[in-house]
Coordinates of C-alpha atoms and ligand atoms in Angstrom, one line a residue:
M22 CA 0.0 0.0 0.0
N23 CA 1.4 3.3 -1.1
K24 CA 0.1 6.6 0.1
S25 CA 1.5 8.7 -2.8
A26 CA -0.1 6.3 -5.2
I27 CA -3.4 6.5 -3.4
V28 CA -3.2 10.3 -3.3
R29 CA -2.3 10.4 -7.0
C30 CA -5.4 8.3 -8.0
L31 CA -7.6 10.6 -5.8
G32 CA -6.4 13.8 -7.3
T33 CA -7.9 17.1 -5.8
H34 CA -10.4 15.4 -3.6
P35 CA -11.8 17.0 -0.4
W36 CA -10.5 14.0 1.6
T37 CA -7.1 13.7 0.1
E38 CA -5.4 15.7 2.9
N39 CA -6.8 13.3 5.5
V40 CA -5.5 10.0 4.2
L41 CA -3.3 8.1 6.6
V42 CA -1.5 4.9 5.5
Y43 CA 0.2 2.6 8.1
E44 CA 2.2 -0.5 7.8
Q45 CA 0.4 -2.3 10.7
V46 CA -2.1 -1.6 13.1
T47 CA -4.3 -3.7 15.6
S48 CA -7.5 -2.7 13.8
T49 CA -8.1 0.4 11.6
N50 CA -11.5 0.8 13.3
T51 CA -10.1 0.7 16.8
V52 CA -7.3 3.2 16.1
L53 CA -9.5 5.5 14.1
K54 CA -12.1 5.6 16.9
A55 CA -9.3 6.6 19.3
M56 CA -8.3 9.4 16.9
A57 CA -12.0 10.5 16.6
Q58 CA -12.1 10.9 20.5
Q59 CA -9.0 13.1 20.2
G60 CA -10.8 15.3 17.6
A61 CA -9.7 13.9 14.2
P62 CA -11.7 15.6 11.4
H63 CA -14.6 14.3 9.4
G64 CA -13.3 12.5 6.3
T65 CA -10.2 11.0 8.0
V66 CA -9.3 7.8 6.4
L67 CA -7.0 5.2 7.9
I68 CA -5.5 2.5 5.7
A69 CA -3.3 -0.3 6.9
D70 CA -1.3 -2.9 5.0
R71 CA -2.1 -5.6 7.8
Q72 CA -4.1 -5.8 10.9
S73 CA -3.0 -7.8 13.9
A74 CA -6.5 -7.8 15.5
G75 CA -9.0 -7.1 12.6
R76 CA -12.5 -7.1 13.8
G77 CA -15.8 -8.3 12.3
R78 CA -19.4 -8.0 13.3
L79 CA -20.6 -9.9 16.4
G80 CA -17.3 -10.0 18.0
R81 CA -15.7 -12.1 15.3
S82 CA -12.2 -11.6 14.0
F83 CA -11.4 -10.5 10.5
L84 CA -8.1 -12.1 9.2
S85 CA -6.0 -9.3 7.6
P86 CA -2.6 -10.8 6.3
G87 CA -0.1 -8.2 5.0
G88 CA -0.2 -7.2 1.3
K89 CA -3.2 -9.4 0.6
G90 CA -6.1 -7.1 1.1
V91 CA -7.5 -3.6 1.7
Y92 CA -8.2 -2.7 5.3
L93 CA -9.6 0.8 5.4
S94 CA -11.6 2.9 7.8
V95 CA -13.3 6.2 7.4
L96 CA -14.4 8.7 10.0
I97 CA -17.6 10.6 9.4
R98 CA -19.2 13.1 11.7
P99 CA -22.8 13.2 10.4
N100 CA -25.1 15.9 11.4
A101 CA -28.0 13.7 12.3
A102 CA -29.8 11.8 14.9
P103 CA -28.9 8.1 15.3
T104 CA -32.4 7.2 14.3
Q105 CA -31.7 8.7 10.9
L106 CA -28.6 6.6 10.5
M107 CA -30.0 3.1 11.0
H108 CA -29.3 2.4 7.3
L109 CA -25.7 3.5 7.4
T110 CA -24.2 -0.1 7.0
C111 CA -26.6 -0.6 4.0
A112 CA -25.3 2.7 2.5
A113 CA -21.7 1.7 3.0
A114 CA -22.4 -1.7 1.4
V115 CA -23.8 -0.1 -1.8
A116 CA -20.9 2.3 -1.8
M117 CA -18.5 -0.7 -1.6
C118 CA -20.2 -2.4 -4.5
D119 CA -19.7 0.8 -6.5
A120 CA -16.1 1.0 -5.5
V121 CA -15.2 -2.6 -6.3
Q122 CA -17.0 -2.4 -9.6
A123 CA -14.9 0.8 -10.5
A124 CA -11.6 -0.6 -9.5
A125 CA -11.9 -4.3 -10.4
G126 CA -14.7 -4.5 -13.0
I127 CA -17.0 -6.8 -11.1
R128 CA -20.0 -5.8 -8.9
P129 CA -20.2 -7.9 -5.7
Q130 CA -23.5 -8.8 -4.1
I131 CA -24.5 -8.1 -0.5
K132 CA -25.4 -10.7 2.0
W133 CA -27.6 -8.9 4.5
T134 CA -26.4 -6.9 6.3
N135 CA -22.7 -6.3 5.8
D136 CA -21.0 -9.1 3.8
L137 CA -19.8 -8.5 0.2
V138 CA -20.0 -11.7 -1.8
V139 CA -19.1 -13.0 -5.2
G140 CA -20.3 -16.3 -6.5
R141 CA -21.9 -16.9 -3.1
Q142 CA -18.4 -16.7 -1.3
K143 CA -17.3 -13.9 1.0
L144 CA -15.1 -11.2 -0.6
G145 CA -15.1 -8.9 2.4
G146 CA -17.1 -7.3 5.0
I147 CA -18.1 -3.9 6.7
L148 CA -18.0 -3.0 10.3
T149 CA -19.8 0.2 11.3
E150 CA -19.4 1.7 14.7
L151 CA -21.5 4.7 15.8
A152 CA -20.6 6.9 18.9
L153 CA -23.1 9.1 20.6
E154 CA -22.7 12.4 22.3
P155 CA -22.8 11.6 26.1
D156 CA -25.3 14.4 26.9
T157 CA -27.6 14.8 23.9
H158 CA -27.2 11.2 22.5
A159 CA -26.9 12.8 19.0
A160 CA -24.4 11.0 16.7
A161 CA -20.9 12.2 17.5
Y162 CA -19.2 10.2 14.7
A163 CA -19.3 7.0 12.9
V164 CA -16.3 4.8 11.9
I165 CA -17.0 2.6 8.9
G166 CA -14.4 -0.1 8.4
V167 CA -14.1 -2.3 5.3
G168 CA -11.9 -5.3 4.5
I169 CA -11.6 -6.7 1.1
N170 CA -9.7 -9.9 0.1
C171 CA -7.6 -8.8 -2.9
S172 CA -4.9 -11.2 -3.9
Q173 CA -5.3 -14.5 -2.0
D174 CA -5.2 -17.7 -3.8
H175 CA -7.5 -20.4 -2.5
D176 CA -4.9 -22.1 -0.3
E177 CA -3.7 -18.9 1.2
F178 CA -7.0 -18.6 3.2
D179 CA -7.0 -19.9 6.7
P180 CA -8.6 -23.4 6.7
S181 CA -11.3 -22.1 9.0
I182 CA -12.7 -19.8 6.3
R183 CA -11.3 -21.4 3.1
S184 CA -14.6 -23.0 1.9
M185 CA -16.6 -19.7 2.1
A186 CA -13.9 -17.1 1.2
T187 CA -12.9 -15.6 -2.1
S188 CA -10.7 -12.7 -3.3
L189 CA -10.7 -10.3 -6.3
F190 CA -7.9 -12.3 -7.7
L191 CA -9.9 -15.6 -7.5
S192 CA -13.1 -13.9 -8.8
T193 CA -11.6 -12.0 -11.7
G194 CA -8.3 -13.8 -12.6
K195 CA -6.5 -10.5 -12.3
T196 CA -4.5 -8.7 -9.7
V197 CA -6.4 -5.6 -8.6
D198 CA -4.4 -2.4 -7.9
R199 CA -5.0 -2.0 -4.2
N200 CA -4.1 1.7 -4.3
L201 CA -6.7 2.4 -7.0
L202 CA -9.3 0.3 -4.9
C203 CA -8.5 2.5 -1.8
A204 CA -9.0 5.6 -3.9
E205 CA -12.3 4.4 -5.3
I206 CA -13.5 3.4 -1.8
I207 CA -12.7 6.9 -0.6
R208 CA -14.5 8.6 -3.5
S209 CA -17.5 6.3 -3.0
F210 CA -17.7 6.9 0.8
Y211 CA -17.5 10.6 0.2
R212 CA -20.6 10.4 -2.2
M213 CA -22.4 8.1 0.2
N214 CA -21.9 10.6 2.9
E215 CA -23.3 13.5 0.7
Q216 CA -26.4 11.5 -0.1
L217 CA -26.8 9.9 3.4
I218 CA -30.1 11.5 4.5
E219 CA -31.7 12.8 1.4
G220 CA -30.7 9.8 -0.8
K221 CA -31.8 7.2 1.8
E222 CA -34.8 5.9 -0.2
D223 CA -32.8 5.5 -3.4
T224 CA -29.9 3.9 -1.6
L225 CA -32.2 1.3 0.0
L226 CA -33.6 0.5 -3.4
R227 CA -30.1 0.0 -4.8
Y228 CA -29.3 -2.1 -1.6
T229 CA -32.2 -4.3 -2.3
R230 CA -31.1 -4.8 -5.9
D231 CA -27.6 -5.8 -4.8
C232 CA -28.8 -8.0 -1.9
I233 CA -28.8 -11.8 -2.4
T234 CA -30.6 -12.4 0.9
V235 CA -33.9 -11.0 -0.3
G236 CA -36.1 -13.7 -1.7
Q237 CA -34.1 -16.5 0.0
D238 CA -35.2 -19.1 2.6
I239 CA -32.9 -18.3 5.5
Q240 CA -32.0 -19.3 9.0
L241 CA -31.8 -16.6 11.7
I242 CA -29.4 -17.2 14.4
L243 CA -29.7 -15.3 17.6
R244 CA -27.2 -16.7 20.2
D245 CA -28.5 -20.3 20.6
T246 CA -31.8 -20.0 18.8
V247 CA -32.3 -20.8 15.1
R248 CA -35.4 -19.7 13.3
H249 CA -36.4 -20.5 9.8
G250 CA -38.1 -18.1 7.3
K251 CA -38.1 -16.4 4.0
A252 CA -36.5 -13.0 3.6
L253 CA -39.2 -10.8 1.9
G254 CA -37.4 -7.4 1.6
I255 CA -35.5 -4.5 3.2
D256 CA -37.4 -1.9 5.3
S257 CA -36.9 1.8 5.5
D258 CA -34.2 1.5 8.1
G259 CA -32.2 -1.4 6.4
G260 CA -33.9 -4.0 8.5
L261 CA -34.7 -7.4 7.0
T262 CA -38.4 -8.3 6.7
V263 CA -38.8 -12.0 7.2
E264 CA -41.8 -14.3 7.0
F265 CA -41.3 -17.0 9.6
E266 CA -42.5 -20.6 9.3
N267 CA -45.5 -19.8 11.6
G268 CA -46.7 -17.3 9.0
Q269 CA -45.7 -14.2 11.2
T270 CA -43.9 -11.5 9.5
E271 CA -41.2 -9.5 11.5
T272 CA -38.4 -7.1 10.6
V273 CA -35.1 -7.9 12.2
S274 CA -32.3 -5.4 12.6
C275 CA -28.7 -6.4 12.4
G276 CA -27.9 -6.2 16.2
E277 CA -27.1 -9.7 17.1
V278 CA -28.7 -11.6 14.4
S279 CA -26.7 -13.8 12.0
V280 CA -28.3 -14.9 8.7
R281 CA -27.4 -18.1 6.9
G282 CA -28.8 -19.6 3.7
M283 CA -30.6 -23.0 4.3
Y284 CA -27.6 -25.0 2.9
G285 CA -24.5 -22.9 3.4
Y286 CA -22.9 -19.5 4.1
T287 CA -25.1 -17.5 1.8
Ligands
LIG21 C1 -17.3 -8.6 9.0 O1 -16.9 -9.5 8.2 O2 -18.2 -8.9 9.9 C2 -16.8 -7.2 9.0 C3 -15.4 -7.2 8.6 C4 -14.8 -5.8 8.7 C5 -13.3 -5.8 8.5 C6 -12.7 -4.4 8.4 S1 -11.0 -4.4 8.0 C7 -10.9 -2.7 8.3 C8 -11.7 -2.5 9.6 N1 -10.9 -2.7 10.8 C9 -11.4 -3.8 11.5 O3 -11.0 -4.2 12.6 N2 -12.5 -4.3 10.9 C10 -12.8 -3.5 9.7

């Protein structure tokens, strides 16, 4: 990963000045949250070549080997109430589909809520973390972190994820320029932020189009309980509307729920 190359690809972009590139961090989300607490500006972008403690949703880890992927977090300071930002992860997922398409020529699909998939295998994921102002409970900032598998060959994935993981190299047969991908992600997140509130309806329509979960028979896993149902659609906050086997329809929000297809990861 090369800061000058990323900055060159970005050109005169409003966030160019705020791009930081590190060799190794624990987690770009953790480090950027600490910087946010110290007053880092809206639009700060932190990129690392490897993470020693990359994190995923639901307390999972995200394996982040050096030189093999893009591990990038962006800090935004939205001027909005948390209730207006429920769809933030969905907006980030659509932005990521746009960025991957621009840099690598393929458009991933989304497994609700935050996984990017190609050919039913996981290409990467998104971890959104929102911090509130202690007194007013308004949104203080959000850190959106993305990890994309870029150049791994099949046997380079850890055996624990090998059967469900893919990379841009495996999906396209080509080596993606990771610096260009970083620049496209930054551009895409900038646009996402501009459209975050006014463009919500359109964003969720686009999300629904990219989402493979909608229309599928799924298992919903909440701690030890598994419920079966059919995913009907995405609601106005990015929640998944599910018709359960007993005929009842409920909308689930991403909180603690994990979704699986009936016969595998997707
Ligand atoms: C998931 O698969 O549940 C989300 C994975 C998110 C990984 C990215 S890599 C950059 C940023 N830093 C982290 O620790 N996690 C995110």
